[in-house]
JSON list of C-alpha atoms in Angstrom, two decimals:
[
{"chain": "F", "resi": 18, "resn": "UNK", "atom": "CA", "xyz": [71.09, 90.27, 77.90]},
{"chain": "F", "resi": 19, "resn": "UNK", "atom": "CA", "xyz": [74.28, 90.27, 79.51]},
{"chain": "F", "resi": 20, "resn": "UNK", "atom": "CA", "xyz": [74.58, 90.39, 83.16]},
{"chain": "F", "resi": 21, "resn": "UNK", "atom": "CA", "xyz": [77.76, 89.53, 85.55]},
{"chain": "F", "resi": 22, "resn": "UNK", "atom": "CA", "xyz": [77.05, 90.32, 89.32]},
{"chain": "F", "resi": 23, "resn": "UNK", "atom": "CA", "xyz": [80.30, 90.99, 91.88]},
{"chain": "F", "resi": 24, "resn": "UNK", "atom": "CA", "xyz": [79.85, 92.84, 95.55]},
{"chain": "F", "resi": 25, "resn": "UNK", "atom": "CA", "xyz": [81.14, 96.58, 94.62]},
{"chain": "F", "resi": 26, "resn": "UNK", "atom": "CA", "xyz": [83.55, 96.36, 97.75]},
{"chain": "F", "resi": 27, "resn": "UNK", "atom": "CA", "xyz": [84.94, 94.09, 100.08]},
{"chain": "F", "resi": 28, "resn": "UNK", "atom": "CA", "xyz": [87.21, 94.81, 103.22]},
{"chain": "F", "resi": 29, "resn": "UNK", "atom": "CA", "xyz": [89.39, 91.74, 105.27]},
{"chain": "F", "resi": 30, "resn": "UNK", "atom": "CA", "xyz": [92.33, 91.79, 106.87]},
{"chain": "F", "resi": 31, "resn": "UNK", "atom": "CA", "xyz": [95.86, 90.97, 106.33]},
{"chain": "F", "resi": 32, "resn": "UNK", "atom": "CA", "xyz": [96.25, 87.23, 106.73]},
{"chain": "F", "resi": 33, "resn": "UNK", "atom": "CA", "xyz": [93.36, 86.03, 106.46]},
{"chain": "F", "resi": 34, "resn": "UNK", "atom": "CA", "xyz": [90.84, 84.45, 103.55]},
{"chain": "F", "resi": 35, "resn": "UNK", "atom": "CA", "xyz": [88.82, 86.05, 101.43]},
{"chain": "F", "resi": 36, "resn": "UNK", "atom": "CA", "xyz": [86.43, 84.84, 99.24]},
{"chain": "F", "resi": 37, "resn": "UNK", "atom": "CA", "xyz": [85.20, 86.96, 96.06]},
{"chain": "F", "resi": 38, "resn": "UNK", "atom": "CA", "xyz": [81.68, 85.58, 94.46]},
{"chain": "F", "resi": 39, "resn": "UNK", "atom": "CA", "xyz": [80.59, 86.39, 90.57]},
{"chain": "F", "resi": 40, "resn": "UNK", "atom": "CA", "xyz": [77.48, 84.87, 89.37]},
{"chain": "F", "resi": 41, "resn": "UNK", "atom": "CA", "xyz": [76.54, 85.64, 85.75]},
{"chain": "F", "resi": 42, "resn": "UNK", "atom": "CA", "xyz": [73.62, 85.15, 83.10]},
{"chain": "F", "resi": 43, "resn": "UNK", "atom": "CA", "xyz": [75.13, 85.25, 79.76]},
{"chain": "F", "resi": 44, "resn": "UNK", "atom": "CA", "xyz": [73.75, 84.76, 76.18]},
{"chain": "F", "resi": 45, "resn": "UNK", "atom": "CA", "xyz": [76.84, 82.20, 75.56]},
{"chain": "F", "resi": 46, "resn": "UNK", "atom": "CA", "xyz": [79.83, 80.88, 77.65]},
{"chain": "F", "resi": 47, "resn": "UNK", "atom": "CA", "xyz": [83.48, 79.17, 76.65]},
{"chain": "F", "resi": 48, "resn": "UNK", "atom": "CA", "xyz": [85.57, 80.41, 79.97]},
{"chain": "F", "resi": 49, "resn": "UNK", "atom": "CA", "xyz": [85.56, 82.50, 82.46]},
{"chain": "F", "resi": 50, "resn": "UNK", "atom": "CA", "xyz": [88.56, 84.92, 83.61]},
{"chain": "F", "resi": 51, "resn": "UNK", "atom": "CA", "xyz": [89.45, 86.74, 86.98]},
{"chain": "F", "resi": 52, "resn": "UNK", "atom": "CA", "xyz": [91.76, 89.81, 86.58]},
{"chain": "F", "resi": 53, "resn": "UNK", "atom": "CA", "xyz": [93.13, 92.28, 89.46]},
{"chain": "F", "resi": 54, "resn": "UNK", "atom": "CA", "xyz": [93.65, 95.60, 88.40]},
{"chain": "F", "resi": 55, "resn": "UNK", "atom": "CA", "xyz": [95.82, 98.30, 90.62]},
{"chain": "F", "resi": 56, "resn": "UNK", "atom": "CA", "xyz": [94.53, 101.92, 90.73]},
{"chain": "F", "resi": 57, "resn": "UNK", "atom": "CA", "xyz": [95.56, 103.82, 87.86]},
{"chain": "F", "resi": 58, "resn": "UNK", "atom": "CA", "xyz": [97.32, 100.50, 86.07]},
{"chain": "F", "resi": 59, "resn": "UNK", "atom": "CA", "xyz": [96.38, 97.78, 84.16]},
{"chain": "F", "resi": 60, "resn": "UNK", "atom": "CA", "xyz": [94.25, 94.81, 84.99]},
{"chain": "F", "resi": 61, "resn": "UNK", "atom": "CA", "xyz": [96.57, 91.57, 85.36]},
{"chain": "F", "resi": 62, "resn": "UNK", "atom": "CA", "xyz": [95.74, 87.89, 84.60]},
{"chain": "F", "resi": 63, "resn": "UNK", "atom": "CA", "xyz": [94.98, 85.67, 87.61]},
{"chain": "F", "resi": 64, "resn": "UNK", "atom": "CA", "xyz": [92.95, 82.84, 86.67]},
{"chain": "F", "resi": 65, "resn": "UNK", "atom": "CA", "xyz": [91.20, 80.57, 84.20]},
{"chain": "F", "resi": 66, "resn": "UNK", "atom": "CA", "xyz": [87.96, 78.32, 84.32]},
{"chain": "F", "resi": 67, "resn": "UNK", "atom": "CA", "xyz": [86.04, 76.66, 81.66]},
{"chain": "F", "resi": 68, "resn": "UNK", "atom": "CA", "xyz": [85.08, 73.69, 83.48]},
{"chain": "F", "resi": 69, "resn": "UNK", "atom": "CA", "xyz": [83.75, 72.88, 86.86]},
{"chain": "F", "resi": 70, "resn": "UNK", "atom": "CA", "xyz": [85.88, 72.84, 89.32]},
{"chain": "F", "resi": 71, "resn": "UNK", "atom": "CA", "xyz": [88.68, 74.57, 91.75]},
{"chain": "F", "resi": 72, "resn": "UNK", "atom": "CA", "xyz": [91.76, 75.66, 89.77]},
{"chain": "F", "resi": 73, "resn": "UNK", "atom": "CA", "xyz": [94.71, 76.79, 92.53]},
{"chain": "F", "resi": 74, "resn": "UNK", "atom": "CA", "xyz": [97.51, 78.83, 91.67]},
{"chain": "F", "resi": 75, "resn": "UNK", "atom": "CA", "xyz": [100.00, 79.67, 94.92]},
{"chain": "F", "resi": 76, "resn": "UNK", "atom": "CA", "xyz": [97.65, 81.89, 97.20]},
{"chain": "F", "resi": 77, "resn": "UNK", "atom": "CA", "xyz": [94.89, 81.96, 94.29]},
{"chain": "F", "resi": 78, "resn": "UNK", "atom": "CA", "xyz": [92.64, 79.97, 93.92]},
{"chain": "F", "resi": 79, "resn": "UNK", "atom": "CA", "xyz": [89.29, 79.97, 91.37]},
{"chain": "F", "resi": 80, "resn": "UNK", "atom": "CA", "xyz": [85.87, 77.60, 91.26]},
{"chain": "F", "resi": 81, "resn": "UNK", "atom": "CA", "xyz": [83.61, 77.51, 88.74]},
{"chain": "F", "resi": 82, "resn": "UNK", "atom": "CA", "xyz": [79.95, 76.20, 88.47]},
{"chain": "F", "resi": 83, "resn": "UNK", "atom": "CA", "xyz": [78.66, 76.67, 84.85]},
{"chain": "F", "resi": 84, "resn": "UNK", "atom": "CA", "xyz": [75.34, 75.20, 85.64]},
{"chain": "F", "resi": 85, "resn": "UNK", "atom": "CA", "xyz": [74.80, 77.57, 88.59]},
{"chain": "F", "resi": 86, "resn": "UNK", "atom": "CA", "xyz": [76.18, 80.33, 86.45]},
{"chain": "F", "resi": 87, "resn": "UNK", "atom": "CA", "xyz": [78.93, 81.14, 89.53]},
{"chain": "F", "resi": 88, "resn": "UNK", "atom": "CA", "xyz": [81.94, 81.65, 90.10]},
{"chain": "F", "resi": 89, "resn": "UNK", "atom": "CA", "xyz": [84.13, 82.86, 93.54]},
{"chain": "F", "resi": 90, "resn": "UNK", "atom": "CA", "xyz": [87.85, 83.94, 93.89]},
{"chain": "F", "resi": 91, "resn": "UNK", "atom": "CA", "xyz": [89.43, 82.59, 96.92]},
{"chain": "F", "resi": 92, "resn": "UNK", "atom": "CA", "xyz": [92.71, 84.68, 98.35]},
{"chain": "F", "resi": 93, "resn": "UNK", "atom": "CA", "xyz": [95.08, 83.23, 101.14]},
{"chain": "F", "resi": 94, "resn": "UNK", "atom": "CA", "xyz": [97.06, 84.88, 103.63]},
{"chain": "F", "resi": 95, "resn": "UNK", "atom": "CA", "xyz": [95.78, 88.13, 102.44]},
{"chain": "F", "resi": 96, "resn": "UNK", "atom": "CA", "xyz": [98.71, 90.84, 102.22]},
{"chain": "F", "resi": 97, "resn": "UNK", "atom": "CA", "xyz": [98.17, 94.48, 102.07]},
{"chain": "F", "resi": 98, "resn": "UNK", "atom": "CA", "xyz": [99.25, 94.42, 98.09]},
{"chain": "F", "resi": 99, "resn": "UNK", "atom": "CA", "xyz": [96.26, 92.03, 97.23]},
{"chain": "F", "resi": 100, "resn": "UNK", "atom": "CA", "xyz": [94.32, 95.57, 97.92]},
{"chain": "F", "resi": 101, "resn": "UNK", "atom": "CA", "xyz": [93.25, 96.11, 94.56]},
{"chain": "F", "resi": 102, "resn": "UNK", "atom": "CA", "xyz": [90.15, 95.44, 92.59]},
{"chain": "F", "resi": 103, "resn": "UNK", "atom": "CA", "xyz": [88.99, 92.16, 91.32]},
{"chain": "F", "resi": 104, "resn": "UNK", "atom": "CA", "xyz": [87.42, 91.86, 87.96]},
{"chain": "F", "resi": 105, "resn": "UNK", "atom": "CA", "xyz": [84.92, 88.73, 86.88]},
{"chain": "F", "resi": 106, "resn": "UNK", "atom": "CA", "xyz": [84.89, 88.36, 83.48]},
{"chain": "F", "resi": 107, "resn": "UNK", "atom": "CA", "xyz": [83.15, 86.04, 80.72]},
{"chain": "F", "resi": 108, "resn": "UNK", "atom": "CA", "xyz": [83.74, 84.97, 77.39]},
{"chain": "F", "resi": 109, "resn": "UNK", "atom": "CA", "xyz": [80.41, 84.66, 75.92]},
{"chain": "F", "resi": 110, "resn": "UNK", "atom": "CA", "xyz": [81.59, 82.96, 72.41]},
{"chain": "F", "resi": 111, "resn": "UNK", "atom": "CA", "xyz": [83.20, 84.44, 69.83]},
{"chain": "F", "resi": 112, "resn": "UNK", "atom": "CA", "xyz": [86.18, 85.18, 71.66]},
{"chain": "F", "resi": 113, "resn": "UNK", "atom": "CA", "xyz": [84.48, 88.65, 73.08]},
{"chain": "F", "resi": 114, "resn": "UNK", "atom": "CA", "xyz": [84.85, 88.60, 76.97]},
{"chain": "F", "resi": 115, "resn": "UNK", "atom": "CA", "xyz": [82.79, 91.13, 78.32]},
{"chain": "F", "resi": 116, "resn": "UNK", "atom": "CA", "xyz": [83.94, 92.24, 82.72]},
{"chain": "F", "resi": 117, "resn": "UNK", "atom": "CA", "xyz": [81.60, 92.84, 85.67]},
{"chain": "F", "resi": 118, "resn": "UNK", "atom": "CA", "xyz": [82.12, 96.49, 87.18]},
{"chain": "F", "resi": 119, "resn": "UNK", "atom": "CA", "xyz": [85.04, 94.61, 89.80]},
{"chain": "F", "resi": 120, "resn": "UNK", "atom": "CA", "xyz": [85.21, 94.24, 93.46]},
{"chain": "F", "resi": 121, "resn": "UNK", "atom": "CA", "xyz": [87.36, 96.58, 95.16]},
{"chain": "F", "resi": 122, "resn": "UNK", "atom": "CA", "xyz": [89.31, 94.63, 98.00]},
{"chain": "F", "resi": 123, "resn": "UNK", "atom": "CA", "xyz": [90.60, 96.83, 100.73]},
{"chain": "F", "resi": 124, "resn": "UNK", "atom": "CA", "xyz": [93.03, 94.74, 103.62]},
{"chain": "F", "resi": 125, "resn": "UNK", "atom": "CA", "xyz": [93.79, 96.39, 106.66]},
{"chain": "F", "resi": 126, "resn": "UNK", "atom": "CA", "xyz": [96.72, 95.36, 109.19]},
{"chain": "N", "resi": 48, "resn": "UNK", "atom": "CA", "xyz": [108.95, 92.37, 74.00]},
{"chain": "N", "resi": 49, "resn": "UNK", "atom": "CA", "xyz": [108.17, 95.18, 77.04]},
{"chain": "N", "resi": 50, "resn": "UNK", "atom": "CA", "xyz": [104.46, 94.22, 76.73]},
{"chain": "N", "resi": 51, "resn": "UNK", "atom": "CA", "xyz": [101.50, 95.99, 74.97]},
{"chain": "N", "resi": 52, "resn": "UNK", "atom": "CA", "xyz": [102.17, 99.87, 74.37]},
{"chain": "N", "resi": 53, "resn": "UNK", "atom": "CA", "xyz": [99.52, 102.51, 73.74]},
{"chain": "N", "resi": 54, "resn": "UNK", "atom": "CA", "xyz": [100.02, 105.81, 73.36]},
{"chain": "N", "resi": 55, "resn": "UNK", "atom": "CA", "xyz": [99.75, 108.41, 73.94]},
{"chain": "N", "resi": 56, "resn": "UNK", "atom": "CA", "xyz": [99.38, 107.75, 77.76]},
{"chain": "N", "resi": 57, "resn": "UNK", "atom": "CA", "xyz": [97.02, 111.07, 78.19]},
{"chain": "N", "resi": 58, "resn": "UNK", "atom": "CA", "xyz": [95.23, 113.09, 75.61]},
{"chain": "N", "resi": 59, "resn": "UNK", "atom": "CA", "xyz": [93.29, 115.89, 76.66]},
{"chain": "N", "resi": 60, "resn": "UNK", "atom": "CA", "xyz": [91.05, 117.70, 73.70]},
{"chain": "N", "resi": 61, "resn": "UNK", "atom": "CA", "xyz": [88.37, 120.05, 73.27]},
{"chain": "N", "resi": 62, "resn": "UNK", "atom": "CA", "xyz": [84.85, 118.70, 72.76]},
{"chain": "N", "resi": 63, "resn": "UNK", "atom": "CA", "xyz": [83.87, 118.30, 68.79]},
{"chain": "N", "resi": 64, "resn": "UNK", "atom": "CA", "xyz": [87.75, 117.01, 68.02]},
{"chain": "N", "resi": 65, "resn": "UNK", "atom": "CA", "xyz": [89.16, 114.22, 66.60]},
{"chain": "N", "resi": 66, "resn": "UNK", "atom": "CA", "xyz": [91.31, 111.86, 68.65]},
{"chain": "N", "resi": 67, "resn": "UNK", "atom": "CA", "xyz": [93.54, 108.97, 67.41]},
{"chain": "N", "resi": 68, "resn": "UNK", "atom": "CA", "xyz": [94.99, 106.40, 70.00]},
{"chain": "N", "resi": 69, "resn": "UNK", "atom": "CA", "xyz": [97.54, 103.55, 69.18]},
{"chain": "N", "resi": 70, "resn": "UNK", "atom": "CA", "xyz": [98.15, 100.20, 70.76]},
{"chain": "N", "resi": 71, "resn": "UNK", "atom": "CA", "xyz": [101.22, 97.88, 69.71]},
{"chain": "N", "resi": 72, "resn": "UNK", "atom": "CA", "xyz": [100.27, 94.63, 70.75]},
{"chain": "N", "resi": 73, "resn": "UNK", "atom": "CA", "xyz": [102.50, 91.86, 71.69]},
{"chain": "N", "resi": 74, "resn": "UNK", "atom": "CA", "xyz": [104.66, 90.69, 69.28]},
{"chain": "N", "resi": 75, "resn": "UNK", "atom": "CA", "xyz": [103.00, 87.55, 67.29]},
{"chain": "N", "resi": 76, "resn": "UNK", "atom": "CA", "xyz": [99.97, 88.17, 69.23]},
{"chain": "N", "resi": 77, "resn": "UNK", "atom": "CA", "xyz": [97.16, 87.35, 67.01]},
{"chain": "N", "resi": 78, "resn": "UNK", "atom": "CA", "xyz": [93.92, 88.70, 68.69]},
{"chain": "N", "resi": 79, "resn": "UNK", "atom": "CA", "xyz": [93.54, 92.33, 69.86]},
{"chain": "N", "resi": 80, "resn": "UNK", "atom": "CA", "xyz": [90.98, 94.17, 71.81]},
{"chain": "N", "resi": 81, "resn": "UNK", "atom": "CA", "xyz": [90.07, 97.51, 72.37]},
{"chain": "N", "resi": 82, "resn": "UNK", "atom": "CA", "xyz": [88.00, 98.26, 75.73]},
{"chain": "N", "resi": 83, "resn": "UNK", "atom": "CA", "xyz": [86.69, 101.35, 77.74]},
{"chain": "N", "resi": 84, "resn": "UNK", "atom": "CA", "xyz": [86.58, 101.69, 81.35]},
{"chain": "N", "resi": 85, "resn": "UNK", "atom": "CA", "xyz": [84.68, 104.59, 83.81]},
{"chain": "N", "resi": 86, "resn": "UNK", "atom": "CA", "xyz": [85.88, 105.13, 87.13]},
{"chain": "N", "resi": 87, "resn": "UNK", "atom": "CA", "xyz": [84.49, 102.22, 89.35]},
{"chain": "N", "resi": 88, "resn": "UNK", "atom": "CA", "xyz": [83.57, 100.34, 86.34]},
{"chain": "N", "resi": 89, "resn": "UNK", "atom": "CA", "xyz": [85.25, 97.07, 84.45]},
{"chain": "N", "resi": 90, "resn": "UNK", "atom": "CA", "xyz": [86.38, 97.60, 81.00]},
{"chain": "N", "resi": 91, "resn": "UNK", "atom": "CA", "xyz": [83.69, 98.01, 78.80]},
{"chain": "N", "resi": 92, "resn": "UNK", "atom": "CA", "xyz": [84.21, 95.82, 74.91]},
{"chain": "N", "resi": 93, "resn": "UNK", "atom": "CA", "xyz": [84.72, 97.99, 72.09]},
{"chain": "N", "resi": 94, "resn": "UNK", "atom": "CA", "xyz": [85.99, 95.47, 69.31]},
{"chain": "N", "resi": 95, "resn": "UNK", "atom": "CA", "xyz": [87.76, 92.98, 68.49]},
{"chain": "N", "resi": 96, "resn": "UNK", "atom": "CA", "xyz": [90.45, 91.51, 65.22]},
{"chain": "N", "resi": 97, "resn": "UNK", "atom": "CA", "xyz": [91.59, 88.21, 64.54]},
{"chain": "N", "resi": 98, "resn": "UNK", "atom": "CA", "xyz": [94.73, 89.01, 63.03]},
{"chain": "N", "resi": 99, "resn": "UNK", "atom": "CA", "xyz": [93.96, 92.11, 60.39]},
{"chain": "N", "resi": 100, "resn": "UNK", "atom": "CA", "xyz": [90.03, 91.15, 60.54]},
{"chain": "N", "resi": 101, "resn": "UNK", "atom": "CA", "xyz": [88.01, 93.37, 62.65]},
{"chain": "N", "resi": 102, "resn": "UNK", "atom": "CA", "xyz": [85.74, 90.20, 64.06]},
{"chain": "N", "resi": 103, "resn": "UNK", "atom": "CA", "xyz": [83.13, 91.77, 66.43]},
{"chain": "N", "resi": 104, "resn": "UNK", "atom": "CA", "xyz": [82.32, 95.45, 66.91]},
{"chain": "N", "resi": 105, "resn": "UNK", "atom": "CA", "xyz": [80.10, 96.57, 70.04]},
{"chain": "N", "resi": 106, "resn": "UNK", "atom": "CA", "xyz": [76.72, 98.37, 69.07]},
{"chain": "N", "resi": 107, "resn": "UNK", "atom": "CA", "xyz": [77.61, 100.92, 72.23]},
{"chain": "N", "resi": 108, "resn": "UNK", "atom": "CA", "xyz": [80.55, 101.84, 69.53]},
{"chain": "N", "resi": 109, "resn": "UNK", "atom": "CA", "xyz": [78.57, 104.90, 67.34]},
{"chain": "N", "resi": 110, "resn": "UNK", "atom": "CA", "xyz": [79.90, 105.65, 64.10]},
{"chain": "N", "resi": 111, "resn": "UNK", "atom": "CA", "xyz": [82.12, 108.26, 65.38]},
{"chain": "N", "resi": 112, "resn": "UNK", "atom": "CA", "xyz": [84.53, 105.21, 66.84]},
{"chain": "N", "resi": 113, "resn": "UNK", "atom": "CA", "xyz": [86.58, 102.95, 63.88]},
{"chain": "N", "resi": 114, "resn": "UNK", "atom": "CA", "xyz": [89.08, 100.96, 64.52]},
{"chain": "N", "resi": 115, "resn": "UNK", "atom": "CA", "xyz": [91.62, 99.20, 62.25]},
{"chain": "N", "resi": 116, "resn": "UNK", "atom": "CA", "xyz": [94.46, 96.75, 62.45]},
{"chain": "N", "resi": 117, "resn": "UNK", "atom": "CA", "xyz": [96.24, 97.14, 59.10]},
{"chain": "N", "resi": 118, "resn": "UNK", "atom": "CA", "xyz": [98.58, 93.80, 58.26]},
{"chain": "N", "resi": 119, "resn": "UNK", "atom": "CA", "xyz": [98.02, 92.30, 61.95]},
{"chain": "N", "resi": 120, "resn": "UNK", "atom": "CA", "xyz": [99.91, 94.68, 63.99]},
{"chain": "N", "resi": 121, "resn": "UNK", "atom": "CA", "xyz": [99.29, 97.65, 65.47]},
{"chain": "N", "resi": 122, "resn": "UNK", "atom": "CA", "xyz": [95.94, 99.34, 65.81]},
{"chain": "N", "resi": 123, "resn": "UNK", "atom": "CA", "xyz": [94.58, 102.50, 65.83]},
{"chain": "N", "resi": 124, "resn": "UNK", "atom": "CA", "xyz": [91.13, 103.90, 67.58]},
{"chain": "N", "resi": 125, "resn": "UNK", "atom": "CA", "xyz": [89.76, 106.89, 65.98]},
{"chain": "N", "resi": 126, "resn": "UNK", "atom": "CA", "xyz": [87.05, 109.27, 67.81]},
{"chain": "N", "resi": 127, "resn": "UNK", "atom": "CA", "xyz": [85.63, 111.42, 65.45]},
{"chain": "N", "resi": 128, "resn": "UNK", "atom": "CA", "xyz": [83.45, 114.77, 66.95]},
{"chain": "N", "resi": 129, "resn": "UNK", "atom": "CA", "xyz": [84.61, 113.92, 70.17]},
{"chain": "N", "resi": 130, "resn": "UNK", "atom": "CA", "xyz": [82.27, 114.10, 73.09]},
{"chain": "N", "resi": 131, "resn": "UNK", "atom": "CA", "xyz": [82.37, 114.73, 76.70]},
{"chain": "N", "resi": 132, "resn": "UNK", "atom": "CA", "xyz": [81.25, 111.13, 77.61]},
{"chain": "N", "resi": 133, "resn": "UNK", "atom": "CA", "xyz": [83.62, 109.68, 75.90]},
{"chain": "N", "resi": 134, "resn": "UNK", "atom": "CA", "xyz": [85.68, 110.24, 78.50]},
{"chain": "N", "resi": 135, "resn": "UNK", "atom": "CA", "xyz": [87.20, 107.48, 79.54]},
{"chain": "N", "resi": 136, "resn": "UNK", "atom": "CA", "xyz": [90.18, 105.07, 79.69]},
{"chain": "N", "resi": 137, "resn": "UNK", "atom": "CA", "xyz": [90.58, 103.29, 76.63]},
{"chain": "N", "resi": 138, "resn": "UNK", "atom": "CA", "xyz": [92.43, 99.91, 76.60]},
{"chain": "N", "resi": 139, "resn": "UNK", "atom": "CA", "xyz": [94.11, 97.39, 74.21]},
{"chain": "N", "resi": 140, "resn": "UNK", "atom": "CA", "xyz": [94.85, 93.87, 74.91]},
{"chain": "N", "resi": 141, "resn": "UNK", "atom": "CA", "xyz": [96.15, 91.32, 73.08]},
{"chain": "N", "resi": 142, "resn": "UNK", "atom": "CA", "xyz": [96.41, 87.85, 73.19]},
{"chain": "N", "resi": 143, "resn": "UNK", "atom": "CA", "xyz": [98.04, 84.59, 71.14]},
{"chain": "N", "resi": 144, "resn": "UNK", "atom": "CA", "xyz": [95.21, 82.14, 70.89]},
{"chain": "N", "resi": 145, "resn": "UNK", "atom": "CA", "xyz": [95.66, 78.98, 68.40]},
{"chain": "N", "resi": 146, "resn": "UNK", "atom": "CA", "xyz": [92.38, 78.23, 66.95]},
{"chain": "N", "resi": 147, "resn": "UNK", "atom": "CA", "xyz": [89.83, 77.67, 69.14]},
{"chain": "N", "resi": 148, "resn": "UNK", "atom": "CA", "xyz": [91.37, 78.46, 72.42]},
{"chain": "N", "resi": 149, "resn": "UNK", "atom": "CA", "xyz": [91.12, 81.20, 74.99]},
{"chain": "N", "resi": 150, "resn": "UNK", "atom": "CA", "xyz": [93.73, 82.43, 76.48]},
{"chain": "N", "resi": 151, "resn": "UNK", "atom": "CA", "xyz": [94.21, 85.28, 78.60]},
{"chain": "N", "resi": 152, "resn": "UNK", "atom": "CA", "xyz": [94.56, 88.76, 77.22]},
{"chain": "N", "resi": 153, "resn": "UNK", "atom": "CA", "xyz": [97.71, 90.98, 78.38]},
{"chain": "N", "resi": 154, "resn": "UNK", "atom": "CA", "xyz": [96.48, 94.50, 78.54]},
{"chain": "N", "resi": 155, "resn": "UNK", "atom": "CA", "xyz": [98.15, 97.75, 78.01]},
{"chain": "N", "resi": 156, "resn": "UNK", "atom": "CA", "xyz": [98.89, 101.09, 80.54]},
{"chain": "N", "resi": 157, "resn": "UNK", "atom": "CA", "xyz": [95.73, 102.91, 78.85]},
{"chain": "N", "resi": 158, "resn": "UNK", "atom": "CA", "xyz": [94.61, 105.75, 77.63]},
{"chain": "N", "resi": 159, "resn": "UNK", "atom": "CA", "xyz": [93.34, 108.46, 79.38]},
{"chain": "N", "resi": 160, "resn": "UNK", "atom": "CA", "xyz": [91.17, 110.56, 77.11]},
{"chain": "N", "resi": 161, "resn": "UNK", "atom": "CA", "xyz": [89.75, 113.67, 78.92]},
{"chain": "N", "resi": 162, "resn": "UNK", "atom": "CA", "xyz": [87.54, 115.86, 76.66]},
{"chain": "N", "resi": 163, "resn": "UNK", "atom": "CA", "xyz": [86.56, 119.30, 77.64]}
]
């Protein structure tokens, strides 16, 4: 089967870190993709793994563990726009990525 | 290029229907995908074309969903005797990926299919 695990909901506040985990069992894997997605919009790419490793973008950054089947997304200096939720998602092979149900991020002032 | 288009943006229809949505994909974009997403859920995969070849196909998708991709460009979804959970928001992404490679997808605004 297919299985990708994120908390359902996460709260921090504004400035700080947070860090969003994913682990995942999968029948296949060639990459692994985060995504935030607004209310009522689209999701939006944010990151990229296929190997092991930390992969930083600006405030973003992504790790990846393929033999632990885990992943986290790590967000600096939180601001109240990062309040959105958070979508793991894996590309078991085939080029069909399938998403976790997301982690809804909520930063307070 | 304004990004991936679907539309209509909201369809509303009574239960036993049939509905037809449309995504224009990114210009030169060569892989599509067409995804369904609950409230509180991620985006669930429908299917998939390479180009005008309809790839992969999800075995949640009954044969009341069909989806084509006629000479690599746009795409339509079909729902045939439409159903009240098929309620949803259906989504199209896109991507340009060379061979092999992955790339991330660009999605559209949605659809927002109510049926009643």
């Amino acid at each position: 089967g297919q299985n990708i695990d994120q908390p359902t909901e996460m709260t921090a506040t504004e400035g700080a870190i947070v860090q969003i985990n994913c682990t995942y069992q999968t029948s296949g894997f060639n990459g692994l993709f985060w995504y935030q997605q607004h209310a009522g919009e689209a999701p939006t790419f944010l990151s990229y793994n296929v190997l092991d490793g930390l992969e930083e973008k600006g405030r973003f950054s992504s790790f990846l563990s393929r033999s632990k089947g885990y992943s986290y997304l790590l967000l600096k200096e939180l601001q109240m726009k990062d309040s959105a939720s958070y979508l793991c998602a894996v590309n078991t092979g085939g080029f069909k990525t399938i998403f976790g149900a997301g982690t809804r991020l909520f930063v307070k002032a | 290029d304004t990004g991936v288009s679907q539309d209509p943006r909201h369809k509303i229809t009574k239960r036993g229907q049939n509905v037809t949505f449309r995504c224009d994909p990114i210009s030169e974009h060569n892989r599509l995908y067409w995804y369904r997403q609950t409230l509180g859920q991620g985006p669930e995969f429908l299917t998939y074309f390479q180009n005008e070849a309809q790839l992969e196909k999800s075995r949640l998708l009954s044969d009341r969903f069909s989806a084509e991709r006629p000479k690599g460009s746009f795409s339509t979804l079909e729902i045939q005797r439409t159903e009240q959970g098929d309620s949803a928001m259906y989504l199209c992404a896109s991507s340009l990926s060379p061979g092999d490679m992955n790339t991330e997808a660009f999605f559209g605004q949605g659809t927002r299919l109510t049926v009643v």
